[in-house]
Amino acid sequence: MSDIALQTIDVTRDYHVGGTMFAKPRIVHALKGVSTEIERGKTLAIVGESGCGKSTLARIIALIDPPTSGTLLIDGQEIDIAHQRITHEMRGKVQIVFQNPYGSLNPRQKVGDILTEPLKLNTGLSAADRRMRAFDMLTKVGMMPEHYNRYPHMFSGGQRQRIAIARALMLNPSLLVLDEPVSALDLSVQAQILNLLADLQDEFGLTYVFVSHDLSVVRYIADEVMVMYFGEVVEHATRDAIFADPQHDYTKILFAATPRADVASIRARLAAKAAE
Ligand code: ADP
Ligand code: MG
């Protein structure tokens, strides 16, 4: 196995929109040939303004949507969901967490069912084993076993995002796509979830593709940063290089325009890490 967890080669995605009796359908070129890669165990942050194609790329990487053209490799293996049957094994390798845990968790499902469902669909584990694994995962994301029988609406936004993260980890993925996972949360809760994600990454050796428009979050979580602009990659560098010396004019503007959010506990954790 190579050390590259994820690679995209010249991935494009067109959307056909509109098309009425009076107007011809229009083609939106959401991705115009995106080539990128990230090493196992690292975090690639994808940044850029709203509409630049971040979520489109996230869904392609997470095997939810097919690209219009181009190649996607996960753990060195080409995956083409448009023309290939996706095995349970491939499906389990990549999972996604969305921005809004209100929308992504079924309100009529108990937490236990939310967590065990992926195991039911993709593994031959017994009900007792599925339950054990769900209890275990609840603890790992900072929830409690007694939360198993509750419904999503009984939790705060941060707790719901913990549940969504737990669900994403149930199949032991190697790659986790996180599309603005803390953007809907209060700053203090953001810091807790980011810390949780950092801990889980260490524990499970996870590779993250982390979509964010918030550069203070990116600065904390990323090893590498890829900047997108209108469906194209304009810059890809290490976190330190891009913050110290952004090369592309667009990156300079983007980085200059973003206020530095003051997330106290993020600072504290960084300081603690540096002191280790
Ligand atoms: P981002 O996540 O960076 O805000 P998106 O990937 O959501 O960007 O969108 C990229 C472009 O593709 C935008 O112009 C958006 O309007 C368009 N787009 C995204 N999803 C669809 C869709 N399902 N149908 C048509 N156009 C879409
Ligand atoms: Mg988006």
mmCIF file with all atom_site columns, C-alpha atoms in Angstrom, residues 153-255:
data_model
loop_
_atom_site.group_PDB
_atom_site.id
_atom_site.type_symbol
_atom_site.label_atom_id
_atom_site.label_alt_id
_atom_site.label_comp_id
_atom_site.label_asym_id
_atom_site.label_entity_id
_atom_site.label_seq_id
_atom_site.pdbx_PDB_ins_code
_atom_site.Cartn_x
_atom_site.Cartn_y
_atom_site.Cartn_z
_atom_site.occupancy
_atom_site.B_iso_or_equiv
_atom_site.pdbx_formal_charge
_atom_site.auth_seq_id
_atom_site.auth_comp_id
_atom_site.auth_asym_id
_atom_site.auth_atom_id
_atom_site.pdbx_PDB_model_num
ATOM 1   C CA . HIS A 1 153 ? -33.462 16.329 19.232 1.00 0.00 ? 153 HIS A CA 1
ATOM 2   C CA . MET A 1 154 ? -32.597 15.671 22.874 1.00 0.00 ? 154 MET A CA 1
ATOM 3   C CA . PHE A 1 155 ? -29.028 16.843 22.284 1.00 0.00 ? 155 PHE A CA 1
ATOM 4   C CA . SER A 1 156 ? -27.203 20.106 21.696 1.00 0.00 ? 156 SER A CA 1
ATOM 5   C CA . GLY A 1 157 ? -25.627 20.934 18.340 1.00 0.00 ? 157 GLY A CA 1
ATOM 6   C CA . GLY A 1 158 ? -22.196 19.902 19.569 1.00 0.00 ? 158 GLY A CA 1
ATOM 7   C CA . GLN A 1 159 ? -23.476 16.584 20.911 1.00 0.00 ? 159 GLN A CA 1
ATOM 8   C CA . ARG A 1 160 ? -25.284 15.922 17.665 1.00 0.00 ? 160 ARG A CA 1
ATOM 9   C CA . GLN A 1 161 ? -22.072 16.500 15.776 1.00 0.00 ? 161 GLN A CA 1
ATOM 10  C CA . ARG A 1 162 ? -20.379 14.001 18.107 1.00 0.00 ? 162 ARG A CA 1
ATOM 11  C CA . ILE A 1 163 ? -23.088 11.490 17.194 1.00 0.00 ? 163 ILE A CA 1
ATOM 12  C CA . ALA A 1 164 ? -22.564 12.190 13.478 1.00 0.00 ? 164 ALA A CA 1
ATOM 13  C CA . ILE A 1 165 ? -18.817 11.658 13.942 1.00 0.00 ? 165 ILE A CA 1
ATOM 14  C CA . ALA A 1 166 ? -19.459 8.420  15.843 1.00 0.00 ? 166 ALA A CA 1
ATOM 15  C CA . ARG A 1 167 ? -21.683 7.177  13.037 1.00 0.00 ? 167 ARG A CA 1
ATOM 16  C CA . ALA A 1 168 ? -19.014 8.034  10.479 1.00 0.00 ? 168 ALA A CA 1
ATOM 17  C CA . LEU A 1 169 ? -16.456 5.977  12.413 1.00 0.00 ? 169 LEU A CA 1
ATOM 18  C CA . MET A 1 170 ? -18.596 2.867  12.920 1.00 0.00 ? 170 MET A CA 1
ATOM 19  C CA . LEU A 1 171 ? -17.201 1.122  9.832  1.00 0.00 ? 171 LEU A CA 1
ATOM 20  C CA . ASN A 1 172 ? -13.561 1.865  10.688 1.00 0.00 ? 172 ASN A CA 1
ATOM 21  C CA . PRO A 1 173 ? -12.903 4.211  7.775  1.00 0.00 ? 173 PRO A CA 1
ATOM 22  C CA . SER A 1 174 ? -9.378  5.244  6.880  1.00 0.00 ? 174 SER A CA 1
ATOM 23  C CA . LEU A 1 175 ? -10.504 8.513  5.312  1.00 0.00 ? 175 LEU A CA 1
ATOM 24  C CA . LEU A 1 176 ? -12.948 10.981 6.813  1.00 0.00 ? 176 LEU A CA 1
ATOM 25  C CA . VAL A 1 177 ? -14.344 13.843 4.762  1.00 0.00 ? 177 VAL A CA 1
ATOM 26  C CA . LEU A 1 178 ? -15.521 16.712 6.939  1.00 0.00 ? 178 LEU A CA 1
ATOM 27  C CA . ASP A 1 179 ? -17.552 19.366 5.143  1.00 0.00 ? 179 ASP A CA 1
ATOM 28  C CA . GLU A 1 180 ? -17.615 22.463 7.387  1.00 0.00 ? 180 GLU A CA 1
ATOM 29  C CA . PRO A 1 181 ? -18.103 20.211 10.433 1.00 0.00 ? 181 PRO A CA 1
ATOM 30  C CA . VAL A 1 182 ? -17.897 22.996 13.019 1.00 0.00 ? 182 VAL A CA 1
ATOM 31  C CA . SER A 1 183 ? -19.251 25.951 11.040 1.00 0.00 ? 183 SER A CA 1
ATOM 32  C CA . ALA A 1 184 ? -22.735 25.734 12.584 1.00 0.00 ? 184 ALA A CA 1
ATOM 33  C CA . LEU A 1 185 ? -21.447 25.569 16.170 1.00 0.00 ? 185 LEU A CA 1
ATOM 34  C CA . ASP A 1 186 ? -20.615 28.181 18.813 1.00 0.00 ? 186 ASP A CA 1
ATOM 35  C CA . LEU A 1 187 ? -16.922 29.024 19.117 1.00 0.00 ? 187 LEU A CA 1
ATOM 36  C CA . SER A 1 188 ? -16.373 27.196 22.415 1.00 0.00 ? 188 SER A CA 1
ATOM 37  C CA . VAL A 1 189 ? -18.142 24.117 21.064 1.00 0.00 ? 189 VAL A CA 1
ATOM 38  C CA . GLN A 1 190 ? -16.123 24.374 17.846 1.00 0.00 ? 190 GLN A CA 1
ATOM 39  C CA . ALA A 1 191 ? -12.955 24.068 19.880 1.00 0.00 ? 191 ALA A CA 1
ATOM 40  C CA . GLN A 1 192 ? -14.242 20.967 21.679 1.00 0.00 ? 192 GLN A CA 1
ATOM 41  C CA . ILE A 1 193 ? -15.183 19.256 18.434 1.00 0.00 ? 193 ILE A CA 1
ATOM 42  C CA . LEU A 1 194 ? -11.848 20.168 16.825 1.00 0.00 ? 194 LEU A CA 1
ATOM 43  C CA . ASN A 1 195 ? -10.032 18.732 19.813 1.00 0.00 ? 195 ASN A CA 1
ATOM 44  C CA . LEU A 1 196 ? -12.125 15.575 19.583 1.00 0.00 ? 196 LEU A CA 1
ATOM 45  C CA . LEU A 1 197 ? -11.307 15.255 15.875 1.00 0.00 ? 197 LEU A CA 1
ATOM 46  C CA . ALA A 1 198 ? -7.601  15.688 16.603 1.00 0.00 ? 198 ALA A CA 1
ATOM 47  C CA . ASP A 1 199 ? -7.744  12.976 19.283 1.00 0.00 ? 199 ASP A CA 1
ATOM 48  C CA . LEU A 1 200 ? -9.673  10.576 17.047 1.00 0.00 ? 200 LEU A CA 1
ATOM 49  C CA . GLN A 1 201 ? -7.206  11.160 14.236 1.00 0.00 ? 201 GLN A CA 1
ATOM 50  C CA . ASP A 1 202 ? -4.340  10.179 16.523 1.00 0.00 ? 202 ASP A CA 1
ATOM 51  C CA . GLU A 1 203 ? -6.147  7.175  17.938 1.00 0.00 ? 203 GLU A CA 1
ATOM 52  C CA . PHE A 1 204 ? -7.347  5.689  14.642 1.00 0.00 ? 204 PHE A CA 1
ATOM 53  C CA . GLY A 1 205 ? -4.671  6.985  12.263 1.00 0.00 ? 205 GLY A CA 1
ATOM 54  C CA . LEU A 1 206 ? -7.346  8.738  10.232 1.00 0.00 ? 206 LEU A CA 1
ATOM 55  C CA . THR A 1 207 ? -6.771  10.845 7.167  1.00 0.00 ? 207 THR A CA 1
ATOM 56  C CA . TYR A 1 208 ? -8.945  13.959 7.038  1.00 0.00 ? 208 TYR A CA 1
ATOM 57  C CA . VAL A 1 209 ? -10.195 16.010 4.132  1.00 0.00 ? 209 VAL A CA 1
ATOM 58  C CA . PHE A 1 210 ? -11.453 19.056 5.967  1.00 0.00 ? 210 PHE A CA 1
ATOM 59  C CA . VAL A 1 211 ? -13.530 21.622 4.127  1.00 0.00 ? 211 VAL A CA 1
ATOM 60  C CA . SER A 1 212 ? -13.708 24.996 5.795  1.00 0.00 ? 212 SER A CA 1
ATOM 61  C CA . HIS A 1 213 ? -14.075 28.647 4.995  1.00 0.00 ? 213 HIS A CA 1
ATOM 62  C CA . ASP A 1 214 ? -12.687 29.586 8.413  1.00 0.00 ? 214 ASP A CA 1
ATOM 63  C CA . LEU A 1 215 ? -8.929  30.066 8.332  1.00 0.00 ? 215 LEU A CA 1
ATOM 64  C CA . SER A 1 216 ? -8.527  30.074 12.110 1.00 0.00 ? 216 SER A CA 1
ATOM 65  C CA . VAL A 1 217 ? -9.965  26.560 12.106 1.00 0.00 ? 217 VAL A CA 1
ATOM 66  C CA . VAL A 1 218 ? -7.742  25.579 9.180  1.00 0.00 ? 218 VAL A CA 1
ATOM 67  C CA . ARG A 1 219 ? -4.682  26.906 10.932 1.00 0.00 ? 219 ARG A CA 1
ATOM 68  C CA . TYR A 1 220 ? -5.420  24.650 13.870 1.00 0.00 ? 220 TYR A CA 1
ATOM 69  C CA . ILE A 1 221 ? -6.363  21.430 12.103 1.00 0.00 ? 221 ILE A CA 1
ATOM 70  C CA . ALA A 1 222 ? -4.518  21.316 8.754  1.00 0.00 ? 222 ALA A CA 1
ATOM 71  C CA . ASP A 1 223 ? -1.231  19.777 7.716  1.00 0.00 ? 223 ASP A CA 1
ATOM 72  C CA . GLU A 1 224 ? -1.748  20.938 4.161  1.00 0.00 ? 224 GLU A CA 1
ATOM 73  C CA . VAL A 1 225 ? -3.994  23.557 2.648  1.00 0.00 ? 225 VAL A CA 1
ATOM 74  C CA . MET A 1 226 ? -5.514  23.548 -0.805 1.00 0.00 ? 226 MET A CA 1
ATOM 75  C CA . VAL A 1 227 ? -7.059  26.788 -2.007 1.00 0.00 ? 227 VAL A CA 1
ATOM 76  C CA . MET A 1 228 ? -9.847  26.609 -4.561 1.00 0.00 ? 228 MET A CA 1
ATOM 77  C CA . TYR A 1 229 ? -11.172 29.356 -6.768 1.00 0.00 ? 229 TYR A CA 1
ATOM 78  C CA . PHE A 1 230 ? -14.050 28.840 -9.205 1.00 0.00 ? 230 PHE A CA 1
ATOM 79  C CA . GLY A 1 231 ? -13.579 25.092 -9.464 1.00 0.00 ? 231 GLY A CA 1
ATOM 80  C CA . GLU A 1 232 ? -9.808  25.145 -9.728 1.00 0.00 ? 232 GLU A CA 1
ATOM 81  C CA . VAL A 1 233 ? -6.923  24.627 -7.340 1.00 0.00 ? 233 VAL A CA 1
ATOM 82  C CA . VAL A 1 234 ? -4.917  27.840 -7.211 1.00 0.00 ? 234 VAL A CA 1
ATOM 83  C CA . GLU A 1 235 ? -2.519  26.876 -4.445 1.00 0.00 ? 235 GLU A CA 1
ATOM 84  C CA . HIS A 1 236 ? -1.593  23.805 -2.410 1.00 0.00 ? 236 HIS A CA 1
ATOM 85  C CA . ALA A 1 237 ? 1.081   23.989 0.249  1.00 0.00 ? 237 ALA A CA 1
ATOM 86  C CA . THR A 1 238 ? 1.852   23.008 3.804  1.00 0.00 ? 238 THR A CA 1
ATOM 87  C CA . ARG A 1 239 ? -0.089  24.863 6.464  1.00 0.00 ? 239 ARG A CA 1
ATOM 88  C CA . ASP A 1 240 ? 2.972   26.707 7.699  1.00 0.00 ? 240 ASP A CA 1
ATOM 89  C CA . ALA A 1 241 ? 4.074   27.759 4.229  1.00 0.00 ? 241 ALA A CA 1
ATOM 90  C CA . ILE A 1 242 ? 0.691   29.015 3.148  1.00 0.00 ? 242 ILE A CA 1
ATOM 91  C CA . PHE A 1 243 ? 0.076   31.050 6.294  1.00 0.00 ? 243 PHE A CA 1
ATOM 92  C CA . ALA A 1 244 ? 3.592   32.479 6.324  1.00 0.00 ? 244 ALA A CA 1
ATOM 93  C CA . ASP A 1 245 ? 3.885   33.216 2.646  1.00 0.00 ? 245 ASP A CA 1
ATOM 94  C CA . PRO A 1 246 ? 0.812   32.763 0.449  1.00 0.00 ? 246 PRO A CA 1
ATOM 95  C CA . GLN A 1 247 ? 1.899   32.727 -3.191 1.00 0.00 ? 247 GLN A CA 1
ATOM 96  C CA . HIS A 1 248 ? -1.169  33.206 -5.301 1.00 0.00 ? 248 HIS A CA 1
ATOM 97  C CA . ASP A 1 249 ? -2.873  36.607 -5.454 1.00 0.00 ? 249 ASP A CA 1
ATOM 98  C CA . TYR A 1 250 ? -6.210  35.050 -4.596 1.00 0.00 ? 250 TYR A CA 1
ATOM 99  C CA . THR A 1 251 ? -4.771  33.296 -1.543 1.00 0.00 ? 251 THR A CA 1
ATOM 100 C CA . LYS A 1 252 ? -3.313  36.582 -0.346 1.00 0.00 ? 252 LYS A CA 1
ATOM 101 C CA . ILE A 1 253 ? -6.692  38.274 -0.604 1.00 0.00 ? 253 ILE A CA 1
ATOM 102 C CA . LEU A 1 254 ? -8.497  35.375 1.024  1.00 0.00 ? 254 LEU A CA 1
ATOM 103 C CA . PHE A 1 255 ? -6.067  35.210 3.919  1.00 0.00 ? 255 PHE A CA 1
#
